[in-house]
Amino acid sequence: MVRLGVNLDHVATLREARKVNYPSPLKAAFIAEEAGADGITMHLRQDRRHIQENDIADVIKHISLPINIELAIVPEMVNIVSELKPHHCCLVPERVSEITTEGGLNIIEFENETGAAIERLKSKGIFVSLFIEPELEIIEKAVKLGADAIEFNTSLYSDSKTSEERNIQIERIKKAAKFTAENYNLEIHAGHGLNYTNVKFIRDIPEIIEYNIGHSIIARSVFSGLYNAIIEMRKLLRCS
Ligand code: PXP
C-alpha cells in the first residue's frame, strides 16, 4: 500500500509571515491524521523560516502518526533533531537563500558528513532516509552509508515542461527504483513538486511506497480545506 506523508511546512510559513501563533501546524497535523495521512513531514531549517523546534515537539507529543523531520547534515541540526527523537528523518541539502530544496543531497562529495549524521540519528533509534537524485551511483553510496530509505528527488520530473521531458524523468526514476528494489533492502520514497496533476503520471512506479507532498496540498487547502485536500491526494495516489 502506498503511503502519503503530508508536509506541513507551509502552514508554518503562513504563521511566520505575520509572526503570530496561527495557523497552527499541530492543528493541521490533527486534521491530517483524521483525513488518513500516513505520516507528517516537517523541515527544520537552519534559518527557522517556517517550522520551529516547538512545532516538532508538540506534534511528536500529540500525534500518533510517524513524524518525519527533514534536516541538513549540519552537526548543530543533527544534534537538535536527535534530541527531539522523531520516528524518521530525511537528510536534505540546504542553501540559506534557496526558495525550496534544490536537488538531491550530494552524498558523494559530503560522504563523511552524511555518514556522521546517519550514525548519530540511528544511534537514537531514528529511521534515516536520504533525499537523493535517482542515480545508480548515488543509490549505491546511500547503501554503503547505512541509510534505511532513500527519497528520490522528483523536482526535475515535476518541473518538466513537455511530455518528452516528463517521460525522460519518469524513466530515470523507474530505472533507479527497479535497480534499488532488485539489489537492496531500502525503502523507496519520492517527493518534491508533486501536485494534483503530475502525480498521476508517477504513481504507477510500484517500488515507490511513500510520497512526501507539501506545497500543493497546503495550496489546495486554501480553497477546499486541508481535510479534503488530503483525501483528494490520497485518492489520486490510490492510498486506500
Ligand atoms: N521531500 C523533501 C525532501 C523536501 O525537501 C520537500 C520540500 O520540503 C518535499 C518532499 C515536499 O515538496 P513539496 O512541498 O514541493 O511537495
Coordinates of N, CA and C and ligand atoms in Angstrom, one line a residue:
M1 N 0.8 -1.2 0.0 CA 0.0 0.0 0.0 C 0.9 1.3 0.0
V2 N 0.5 2.2 -0.8 CA 1.3 3.5 -0.9 C 1.0 4.4 0.3
R3 N 2.0 5.1 0.8 CA 1.7 6.0 1.9 C 1.9 7.4 1.5
L4 N 1.1 8.3 2.1 CA 1.2 9.7 1.9 C 1.7 10.4 3.1
G5 N 2.9 11.0 3.0 CA 3.4 11.9 4.1 C 3.0 13.3 3.8
V6 N 2.3 14.0 4.7 CA 1.9 15.3 4.4 C 2.9 16.3 5.0
N7 N 3.5 17.1 4.2 CA 4.5 18.1 4.7 C 3.7 19.4 5.1
L8 N 3.9 19.8 6.4 CA 3.2 20.9 6.9 C 4.0 22.2 7.0
D9 N 5.1 22.3 6.3 CA 6.0 23.5 6.4 C 5.2 24.7 6.1
H10 N 4.3 24.7 5.1 CA 3.8 26.0 4.7 C 2.6 26.4 5.5
V11 N 2.1 25.6 6.4 CA 1.2 26.1 7.4 C 2.0 27.0 8.3
A12 N 3.2 26.6 8.7 CA 4.1 27.5 9.5 C 4.6 28.7 8.7
T13 N 4.7 28.5 7.4 CA 5.2 29.7 6.6 C 4.1 30.8 6.7
L14 N 2.9 30.4 6.7 CA 1.8 31.4 6.8 C 1.8 32.1 8.2
R15 N 2.0 31.3 9.2 CA 2.1 31.8 10.5 C 3.3 32.8 10.7
E16 N 4.5 32.4 10.2 CA 5.7 33.2 10.3 C 5.6 34.5 9.5
A17 N 4.7 34.5 8.5 CA 4.6 35.7 7.6 C 4.1 36.9 8.5
R18 N 3.4 36.6 9.6 CA 2.9 37.6 10.5 C 3.5 37.5 11.9
K19 N 4.3 36.5 12.1 CA 4.9 36.3 13.5 C 3.8 36.3 14.5
V20 N 2.7 35.5 14.2 CA 1.6 35.3 15.2 C 1.6 33.8 15.6
N21 N 0.5 33.4 16.2 CA 0.5 32.0 16.6 C -0.5 31.1 15.9
Y22 N -0.9 31.6 14.7 CA -1.8 30.8 13.9 C -1.5 31.1 12.4
P23 N -1.8 30.1 11.5 CA -2.3 28.8 11.7 C -1.3 27.8 12.4
S24 N -1.9 26.9 13.1 CA -1.0 26.0 13.9 C -0.7 24.7 13.2
P25 N 0.6 24.4 13.0 CA 0.9 23.1 12.4 C 0.4 21.9 13.2
L26 N 0.3 22.1 14.5 CA -0.3 21.0 15.3 C -1.8 20.7 15.0
K27 N -2.5 21.8 14.8 CA -3.9 21.7 14.4 C -4.0 21.0 13.0
A28 N -3.1 21.5 12.2 CA -3.1 20.9 10.8 C -2.8 19.4 10.9
A29 N -1.9 19.0 11.8 CA -1.5 17.6 11.9 C -2.7 16.8 12.4
F30 N -3.5 17.3 13.3 CA -4.7 16.6 13.8 C -5.6 16.4 12.6
I31 N -5.8 17.4 11.8 CA -6.7 17.3 10.6 C -6.1 16.2 9.6
A32 N -4.8 16.3 9.4 CA -4.1 15.3 8.5 C -4.3 13.9 9.0
E33 N -4.2 13.7 10.3 CA -4.4 12.4 10.9 C -5.9 11.9 10.6
E34 N -6.8 12.8 10.8 CA -8.2 12.5 10.6 C -8.5 12.2 9.2
A35 N -7.8 12.8 8.3 CA -8.0 12.6 6.8 C -7.3 11.4 6.3
G36 N -6.5 10.7 7.1 CA -5.9 9.5 6.7 C -4.5 9.6 6.3
A37 N -3.8 10.7 6.6 CA -2.4 10.8 6.2 C -1.6 9.7 6.9
D38 N -0.6 9.2 6.2 CA 0.2 8.1 6.8 C 1.4 8.6 7.6
G39 N 1.7 9.9 7.5 CA 2.8 10.5 8.2 C 2.7 12.0 8.1
I40 N 3.5 12.6 9.0 CA 3.6 14.1 9.0 C 5.1 14.4 8.7
T41 N 5.3 15.3 7.8 CA 6.7 15.7 7.5 C 6.9 17.2 7.8
M42 N 8.0 17.5 8.4 CA 8.3 18.9 8.6 C 9.8 19.1 8.4
H43 N 10.2 20.3 7.9 CA 11.6 20.6 7.6 C 12.0 21.6 8.6
L44 N 13.0 21.2 9.5 CA 13.5 22.2 10.4 C 14.7 22.8 9.8
R45 N 14.5 24.0 9.2 CA 15.6 24.7 8.5 C 16.5 25.5 9.5
Q46 N 17.7 25.7 9.1 CA 18.6 26.4 9.9 C 18.2 27.9 10.2
D47 N 17.5 28.5 9.2 CA 17.0 29.8 9.4 C 15.6 29.9 10.1
R48 N 15.1 28.7 10.4 CA 13.8 28.6 11.1 C 12.7 29.5 10.3
R49 N 12.7 29.5 9.0 CA 11.8 30.3 8.3 C 10.3 29.8 8.4
H50 N 10.1 28.6 8.7 CA 8.8 28.1 9.0 C 8.7 27.3 10.2
I51 N 9.0 26.0 10.2 CA 8.8 25.1 11.3 C 9.9 25.5 12.4
Q52 N 9.4 25.5 13.7 CA 10.3 25.7 14.8 C 10.4 24.4 15.6
E53 N 11.4 24.4 16.5 CA 11.6 23.2 17.4 C 10.3 22.9 18.1
N54 N 9.6 23.9 18.7 CA 8.4 23.7 19.4 C 7.3 23.0 18.6
D55 N 7.2 23.3 17.3 CA 6.2 22.7 16.5 C 6.5 21.2 16.4
I56 N 7.7 20.8 16.3 CA 8.1 19.4 16.2 C 7.8 18.7 17.5
A57 N 8.2 19.3 18.6 CA 7.9 18.7 20.0 C 6.4 18.5 20.2
D58 N 5.6 19.5 19.8 CA 4.2 19.4 20.0 C 3.6 18.3 19.2
V59 N 4.0 18.2 17.9 CA 3.4 17.2 17.0 C 3.8 15.8 17.5
I60 N 5.1 15.7 17.9 CA 5.5 14.4 18.4 C 4.7 14.0 19.6
K61 N 4.4 14.9 20.5 CA 3.7 14.7 21.7 C 2.3 14.3 21.5
H62 N 1.6 14.9 20.5 CA 0.2 14.8 20.4 C -0.3 13.9 19.3
I63 N 0.5 13.7 18.3 CA 0.1 13.0 17.1 C 0.7 11.5 17.1
S64 N -0.2 10.6 16.8 CA 0.3 9.2 16.8 C 0.9 8.7 15.5
L65 N 0.8 9.5 14.5 CA 1.4 9.1 13.2 C 2.9 9.2 13.2
P66 N 3.6 8.5 12.4 CA 5.1 8.7 12.3 C 5.4 10.1 11.8
I67 N 6.4 10.7 12.5 CA 6.8 12.1 12.2 C 8.2 12.0 11.5
N68 N 8.2 12.6 10.3 CA 9.5 12.6 9.5 C 10.0 14.1 9.5
I69 N 11.2 14.2 10.1 CA 11.8 15.6 10.1 C 13.0 15.6 9.0
E70 N 12.8 16.6 8.2 CA 13.9 16.9 7.2 C 14.9 17.9 7.8
L71 N 16.1 17.6 7.5 CA 17.2 18.5 8.1 C 18.4 18.4 7.3
A72 N 19.3 19.4 7.5 CA 20.6 19.5 6.8 C 21.6 18.6 7.6
I73 N 22.7 18.3 6.9 CA 23.7 17.4 7.6 C 24.7 18.3 8.4
V74 N 24.1 19.3 9.1 CA 25.0 20.2 9.9 C 24.9 19.6 11.3
P75 N 26.1 19.5 12.0 CA 26.1 18.9 13.3 C 25.1 19.5 14.3
E76 N 25.0 20.8 14.2 CA 24.0 21.5 15.2 C 22.6 21.0 14.9
M77 N 22.2 20.9 13.7 CA 20.8 20.5 13.4 C 20.6 19.0 13.7
V78 N 21.7 18.2 13.4 CA 21.6 16.8 13.7 C 21.4 16.6 15.2
N79 N 22.2 17.4 16.0 CA 22.1 17.3 17.5 C 20.7 17.6 17.9
I80 N 20.1 18.7 17.4 CA 18.8 19.2 17.8 C 17.8 18.1 17.5
V81 N 17.8 17.6 16.3 CA 16.8 16.6 15.9 C 17.0 15.3 16.6
S82 N 18.2 14.9 16.9 CA 18.4 13.6 17.6 C 17.8 13.7 19.0
E83 N 17.8 14.9 19.6 CA 17.2 15.1 20.9 C 15.7 15.1 20.8
L84 N 15.1 15.6 19.7 CA 13.7 15.6 19.5 C 13.1 14.2 19.3
K85 N 14.0 13.3 18.8 CA 13.6 11.9 18.5 C 12.3 11.7 17.7
P86 N 12.3 12.2 16.5 CA 11.1 11.8 15.7 C 11.3 10.3 15.2
H87 N 10.2 9.8 14.7 CA 10.3 8.4 14.2 C 11.3 8.3 13.0
H88 N 11.4 9.3 12.2 CA 12.0 9.2 10.9 C 12.7 10.6 10.6
C89 N 13.8 10.6 9.9 CA 14.5 11.8 9.5 C 14.8 11.6 8.0
C90 N 14.8 12.8 7.3 CA 15.3 12.7 5.9 C 16.4 13.8 5.8
L91 N 17.6 13.4 5.4 CA 18.7 14.3 5.3 C 18.6 15.0 3.9
V92 N 18.6 16.3 3.9 CA 18.4 17.1 2.7 C 19.5 18.1 2.5
P93 N 19.8 18.6 1.3 CA 20.7 19.7 1.2 C 20.0 21.0 1.6
E94 N 20.8 22.0 2.0 CA 20.1 23.3 2.4 C 21.0 24.4 2.0
R95 N 20.5 25.4 1.3 CA 21.3 26.6 1.0 C 20.4 27.7 1.6
V96 N 21.1 28.6 2.4 CA 20.3 29.5 3.2 C 19.4 30.4 2.3
S97 N 19.8 30.8 1.1 CA 18.9 31.7 0.4 C 18.0 31.0 -0.6
E98 N 18.0 29.7 -0.6 CA 17.1 29.0 -1.6 C 15.6 29.2 -1.2
I99 N 14.8 29.1 -2.3 CA 13.4 29.2 -2.0 C 12.8 27.9 -1.5
T100 N 13.3 26.8 -2.1 CA 13.0 25.5 -1.6 C 14.2 24.6 -1.8
T101 N 14.1 23.3 -1.4 CA 15.2 22.4 -1.5 C 15.6 22.3 -3.0
E102 N 16.9 22.4 -3.3 CA 17.4 22.4 -4.7 C 18.2 21.2 -4.9
G103 N 17.6 20.2 -5.6 CA 18.4 19.0 -5.9 C 18.5 18.0 -4.8
G104 N 19.0 16.9 -5.1 CA 19.3 15.9 -4.0 C 20.5 16.2 -3.3
L105 N 20.7 15.5 -2.1 CA 21.9 15.7 -1.3 C 23.1 15.0 -2.0
N106 N 24.2 15.8 -2.0 CA 25.4 15.2 -2.7 C 26.2 14.4 -1.7
I107 N 25.7 13.1 -1.6 CA 26.3 12.2 -0.6 C 27.6 11.6 -1.0
I108 N 28.0 12.0 -2.3 CA 29.4 11.5 -2.7 C 30.4 12.6 -2.2
E109 N 30.1 13.8 -2.5 CA 31.0 14.9 -2.0 C 31.0 15.0 -0.5
F110 N 29.8 14.9 0.1 CA 29.7 15.0 1.5 C 29.5 13.7 2.2
E111 N 30.3 12.7 1.8 CA 30.2 11.4 2.3 C 30.4 11.3 3.8
N112 N 31.4 12.0 4.3 CA 31.8 11.9 5.7 C 30.7 12.6 6.6
E113 N 30.2 13.8 6.1 CA 29.2 14.5 6.9 C 27.9 13.7 6.9
T114 N 27.6 13.1 5.8 CA 26.3 12.3 5.7 C 26.4 11.1 6.6
G115 N 27.6 10.4 6.5 CA 27.8 9.2 7.3 C 27.7 9.5 8.8
A116 N 28.3 10.7 9.2 CA 28.3 11.0 10.6 C 26.8 11.3 11.1
A117 N 26.1 12.0 10.2 CA 24.7 12.4 10.6 C 23.8 11.1 10.7
I118 N 24.0 10.2 9.8 CA 23.3 8.9 9.8 C 23.6 8.2 11.1
E119 N 24.9 8.1 11.4 CA 25.3 7.3 12.6 C 24.7 7.9 13.9
R120 N 24.7 9.3 14.0 CA 24.2 9.9 15.2 C 22.7 9.7 15.3
L121 N 22.0 9.9 14.2 CA 20.5 9.7 14.2 C 20.1 8.3 14.5
K122 N 20.8 7.3 13.8 CA 20.5 5.9 14.1 C 20.8 5.5 15.5
S123 N 21.8 6.1 16.1 CA 22.1 5.8 17.5 C 21.0 6.1 18.4
K124 N 20.1 7.0 18.0 CA 18.9 7.4 18.8 C 17.7 6.6 18.4
G125 N 17.9 5.6 17.5 CA 16.8 4.8 17.1 C 15.9 5.4 16.0
I126 N 16.5 6.4 15.3 CA 15.7 7.1 14.3 C 15.9 6.5 12.9
F127 N 14.9 6.3 12.2 CA 14.9 5.7 10.8 C 15.4 6.8 9.9
V128 N 16.4 6.5 9.1 CA 17.0 7.6 8.3 C 16.9 7.4 6.8
S129 N 16.4 8.4 6.2 CA 16.3 8.4 4.7 C 17.2 9.5 4.2
L130 N 17.6 9.4 2.9 CA 18.4 10.4 2.2 C 17.7 10.9 1.0
F131 N 17.6 12.2 0.9 CA 16.9 12.8 -0.3 C 18.0 12.9 -1.4
I132 N 17.8 12.1 -2.4 CA 18.9 12.0 -3.4 C 18.3 12.0 -4.8
E133 N 19.2 12.3 -5.8 CA 18.8 12.1 -7.2 C 18.7 10.7 -7.5
P134 N 17.8 10.3 -8.4 CA 17.6 8.9 -8.7 C 18.7 8.4 -9.7
E135 N 19.9 8.2 -9.1 CA 21.1 7.8 -9.9 C 21.7 6.6 -9.3
L136 N 22.1 5.6 -10.1 CA 22.6 4.3 -9.5 C 23.8 4.5 -8.6
E137 N 24.7 5.3 -9.0 CA 25.9 5.5 -8.2 C 25.6 6.1 -6.8
I138 N 24.6 7.0 -6.8 CA 24.3 7.7 -5.6 C 23.5 6.7 -4.7
I139 N 22.7 5.8 -5.3 CA 21.9 4.8 -4.5 C 22.9 3.9 -3.8
E140 N 24.0 3.5 -4.6 CA 25.0 2.5 -4.0 C 25.7 3.2 -2.8
K141 N 25.9 4.5 -3.0 CA 26.6 5.2 -1.8 C 25.6 5.3 -0.6
A142 N 24.3 5.5 -0.9 CA 23.4 5.5 0.2 C 23.4 4.2 1.0
V143 N 23.5 3.1 0.3 CA 23.5 1.8 0.9 C 24.8 1.7 1.7
K144 N 25.9 2.1 1.2 CA 27.2 2.0 1.8 C 27.2 2.8 3.1
L145 N 26.5 3.9 3.1 CA 26.5 4.8 4.3 C 25.5 4.3 5.4
G146 N 24.7 3.3 5.0 CA 23.8 2.8 6.1 C 22.4 3.4 6.2
A147 N 22.0 4.0 5.1 CA 20.6 4.6 5.1 C 19.6 3.5 5.2
D148 N 18.4 3.8 5.8 CA 17.3 2.9 5.9 C 16.4 3.0 4.7
A149 N 16.4 4.2 4.1 CA 15.5 4.5 3.0 C 16.1 5.6 2.1
I150 N 15.6 5.7 0.9 CA 16.0 6.8 0.0 C 14.8 7.5 -0.4
E151 N 14.9 8.8 -0.6 CA 13.7 9.6 -1.2 C 14.2 10.2 -2.5
F152 N 13.6 9.8 -3.6 CA 14.0 10.3 -4.9 C 13.5 11.7 -5.0
N153 N 14.4 12.6 -5.4 CA 14.0 14.0 -5.7 C 13.3 14.0 -7.0
T154 N 12.0 14.4 -7.0 CA 11.2 14.4 -8.2 C 11.1 15.7 -8.9
S155 N 12.0 16.7 -8.5 CA 11.7 18.1 -9.0 C 12.0 18.2 -10.5
L156 N 13.0 17.4 -11.0 CA 13.2 17.6 -12.5 C 12.0 17.0 -13.2
Y157 N 11.4 16.0 -12.6 CA 10.1 15.5 -13.2 C 9.0 16.5 -13.1
S158 N 8.9 17.0 -11.9 CA 7.8 18.0 -11.6 C 7.9 19.2 -12.4
D159 N 9.1 19.6 -12.7 CA 9.3 20.9 -13.5 C 9.3 20.7 -15.0
S160 N 9.1 19.4 -15.4 CA 9.1 19.2 -16.9 C 8.1 20.0 -17.6
K161 N 8.6 20.6 -18.7 CA 7.7 21.5 -19.5 C 7.0 20.8 -20.6
T162 N 7.6 19.6 -21.0 CA 7.0 18.9 -22.2 C 6.8 17.5 -21.8
S163 N 5.9 16.8 -22.6 CA 5.7 15.3 -22.3 C 7.0 14.5 -22.5
E164 N 7.8 15.0 -23.5 CA 9.1 14.3 -23.7 C 10.0 14.4 -22.5
E165 N 10.1 15.6 -22.0 CA 11.0 15.8 -20.8 C 10.4 15.0 -19.6
R166 N 9.1 15.0 -19.5 CA 8.5 14.2 -18.4 C 8.8 12.7 -18.5
N167 N 8.7 12.2 -19.7 CA 8.9 10.8 -19.9 C 10.4 10.4 -19.6
I168 N 11.3 11.3 -20.0 CA 12.7 11.0 -19.7 C 12.9 10.9 -18.2
Q169 N 12.2 11.9 -17.4 CA 12.4 11.9 -16.0 C 11.7 10.7 -15.3
I170 N 10.5 10.3 -15.9 CA 9.8 9.1 -15.3 C 10.7 7.9 -15.5
E171 N 11.3 7.7 -16.7 CA 12.1 6.6 -17.0 C 13.3 6.6 -16.1
R172 N 13.9 7.7 -15.8 CA 15.0 7.8 -14.9 C 14.7 7.3 -13.5
I173 N 13.5 7.8 -13.0 CA 13.1 7.4 -11.7 C 12.7 5.9 -11.6
K174 N 12.0 5.4 -12.7 CA 11.7 4.0 -12.8 C 12.9 3.1 -12.7
K175 N 13.9 3.5 -13.5 CA 15.1 2.7 -13.6 C 15.8 2.6 -12.2
A176 N 15.9 3.8 -11.6 CA 16.5 3.8 -10.2 C 15.7 3.0 -9.2
A177 N 14.4 3.1 -9.3 CA 13.6 2.4 -8.3 C 13.7 0.9 -8.5
K178 N 13.7 0.4 -9.8 CA 13.9 -1.0 -10.1 C 15.2 -1.5 -9.6
F179 N 16.3 -0.7 -9.9 CA 17.6 -1.1 -9.5 C 17.7 -1.2 -8.0
T180 N 17.1 -0.3 -7.3 CA 17.2 -0.3 -5.8 C 16.4 -1.6 -5.3
A181 N 15.2 -1.8 -5.7 CA 14.4 -2.9 -5.2 C 15.0 -4.2 -5.5
E182 N 15.7 -4.3 -6.7 CA 16.2 -5.6 -7.1 C 17.5 -6.0 -6.3
N183 N 18.2 -4.9 -5.9 CA 19.5 -5.2 -5.3 C 19.6 -4.9 -3.8
Y184 N 18.7 -4.1 -3.2 CA 18.9 -3.6 -1.9 C 17.6 -3.7 -1.1
N185 N 17.8 -3.7 0.3 CA 16.7 -3.7 1.1 C 16.4 -2.3 1.7
L186 N 16.1 -1.4 0.8 CA 15.9 0.0 1.2 C 14.5 0.4 0.9
E187 N 13.9 1.2 1.7 CA 12.5 1.7 1.4 C 12.8 2.8 0.3
I188 N 11.8 2.9 -0.6 CA 11.9 3.9 -1.6 C 10.8 4.9 -1.5
H189 N 11.1 6.2 -1.3 CA 10.2 7.3 -1.2 C 10.4 8.2 -2.3
A190 N 9.5 9.2 -2.5 CA 9.7 10.2 -3.6 C 9.0 11.4 -3.2
G191 N 9.5 12.5 -3.7 CA 8.8 13.8 -3.4 C 9.5 15.0 -3.9
H192 N 8.8 16.0 -4.0 CA 9.2 17.4 -4.4 C 8.5 17.9 -5.7
G193 N 7.7 18.9 -5.5 CA 7.0 19.5 -6.6 C 5.8 18.6 -7.1
L194 N 5.4 17.6 -6.4 CA 4.3 16.7 -6.8 C 3.0 17.5 -6.5
N195 N 2.1 17.4 -7.5 CA 0.8 18.1 -7.3 C -0.3 17.2 -7.9
Y196 N -1.5 17.8 -7.9 CA -2.7 17.0 -8.2 C -2.8 16.6 -9.7
T197 N -1.9 17.2 -10.5 CA -1.9 16.8 -11.9 C -0.7 15.8 -12.2
N198 N 0.5 16.2 -11.8 CA 1.6 15.4 -12.2 C 1.7 14.1 -11.4
V199 N 1.1 14.0 -10.3 CA 1.2 12.7 -9.5 C 0.6 11.6 -10.3
K200 N -0.3 11.9 -11.2 CA -1.0 10.8 -12.0 C 0.0 10.1 -12.9
F201 N 1.1 10.7 -13.3 CA 2.0 10.1 -14.2 C 3.1 9.3 -13.5
I202 N 3.2 9.5 -12.2 CA 4.3 8.9 -11.4 C 3.8 7.8 -10.4
R203 N 2.6 7.8 -10.2 CA 2.0 6.9 -9.1 C 2.1 5.5 -9.4
D204 N 2.4 5.1 -10.7 CA 2.4 3.7 -11.0 C 3.7 3.0 -10.9
I205 N 4.7 3.7 -10.3 CA 6.0 3.0 -10.1 C 5.9 2.2 -8.9
P206 N 5.8 0.8 -9.0 CA 5.4 0.0 -7.9 C 6.4 0.0 -6.7
E207 N 7.6 0.3 -7.0 CA 8.7 0.2 -5.9 C 8.6 1.4 -5.0
I208 N 7.9 2.5 -5.4 CA 7.8 3.7 -4.5 C 6.7 3.4 -3.5
I209 N 7.0 3.4 -2.2 CA 6.0 3.1 -1.2 C 5.5 4.3 -0.5
E210 N 6.2 5.4 -0.6 CA 5.8 6.6 0.1 C 6.1 7.9 -0.7
Y211 N 5.1 8.8 -0.7 CA 5.2 10.1 -1.3 C 5.1 11.2 -0.2
N212 N 6.1 12.1 -0.3 CA 6.0 13.2 0.6 C 5.6 14.5 -0.1
I213 N 4.5 15.0 0.2 CA 3.9 16.1 -0.6 C 3.5 17.3 0.4
G214 N 3.9 18.5 0.0 CA 3.5 19.6 0.9 C 2.9 20.8 0.2
H215 N 3.6 21.5 -0.6 CA 3.1 22.7 -1.2 C 1.8 22.6 -1.9
S216 N 1.6 21.6 -2.7 CA 0.4 21.6 -3.5 C -0.8 21.3 -2.6
I217 N -0.6 20.5 -1.5 CA -1.7 20.1 -0.6 C -2.1 21.4 0.2
I218 N -1.1 22.1 0.7 CA -1.4 23.3 1.5 C -2.1 24.3 0.6
A219 N -1.6 24.5 -0.6 CA -2.1 25.4 -1.5 C -3.6 25.1 -1.8
R220 N -3.9 23.8 -2.1 CA -5.3 23.4 -2.3 C -6.2 23.6 -1.1
S221 N -5.6 23.5 0.1 CA -6.4 23.6 1.3 C -7.0 25.0 1.5
V222 N -6.3 26.0 0.8 CA -6.9 27.4 0.9 C -8.3 27.4 0.4
F223 N -8.5 26.6 -0.7 CA -9.8 26.6 -1.3 C -10.8 25.5 -0.9
S224 N -10.2 24.3 -0.6 CA -11.1 23.2 -0.3 C -10.9 22.7 1.2
G225 N -10.0 23.3 1.9 CA -9.8 22.8 3.3 C -8.8 21.7 3.3
L226 N -8.0 21.6 4.4 CA -6.9 20.6 4.4 C -7.4 19.2 4.4
Y227 N -8.5 18.9 5.1 CA -9.1 17.6 5.1 C -9.4 17.1 3.7
N228 N -10.1 17.9 3.0 CA -10.5 17.5 1.6 C -9.2 17.4 0.7
A229 N -8.3 18.3 0.9 CA -7.1 18.3 0.0 C -6.3 17.0 0.2
I230 N -6.3 16.5 1.5 CA -5.5 15.3 1.7 C -6.3 14.1 1.2
I231 N -7.6 14.1 1.4 CA -8.5 13.0 0.9 C -8.3 12.9 -0.6
E232 N -8.3 14.0 -1.3 CA -8.2 14.0 -2.7 C -6.8 13.5 -3.2
M233 N -5.8 13.9 -2.5 CA -4.4 13.4 -2.9 C -4.3 11.9 -2.6
R234 N -4.9 11.5 -1.5 CA -4.8 10.0 -1.2 C -5.6 9.2 -2.3
K235 N -6.7 9.8 -2.8 CA -7.4 9.1 -3.8 C -6.5 9.0 -5.1
L236 N -5.9 10.1 -5.4 CA -5.1 10.1 -6.6 C -3.9 9.1 -6.5
L237 N -3.4 9.0 -5.3 CA -2.3 8.0 -5.1 C -2.7 6.6 -4.9
R238 N -4.0 6.4 -4.8 CA -4.7 5.1 -4.5 C -4.1 4.6 -3.2
C239 N -4.1 5.4 -2.2 CA -3.6 5.0 -0.9 C -4.5 4.0 -0.2
S240 N -5.7 4.0 -0.5 CA -6.6 3.1 0.2 C -7.7 2.6 -0.8
Ligands
PXP1 N1 10.6 15.9 0.1 C1 11.7 16.7 0.5 C2 12.9 16.0 0.9 C3 11.5 18.1 0.6 O1 12.6 18.8 1.0 C4 10.3 18.6 0.3 C5 10.1 20.1 0.4 O2 10.2 20.5 1.8 C6 9.3 17.8 -0.1 C7 9.4 16.4 -0.2 C8 7.9 18.3 -0.4 O3 8.0 19.1 -1.6 P1 6.7 20.0 -2.0 O4 6.5 21.0 -0.9 O5 7.1 20.6 -3.3 O6 5.6 19.0 -2.1

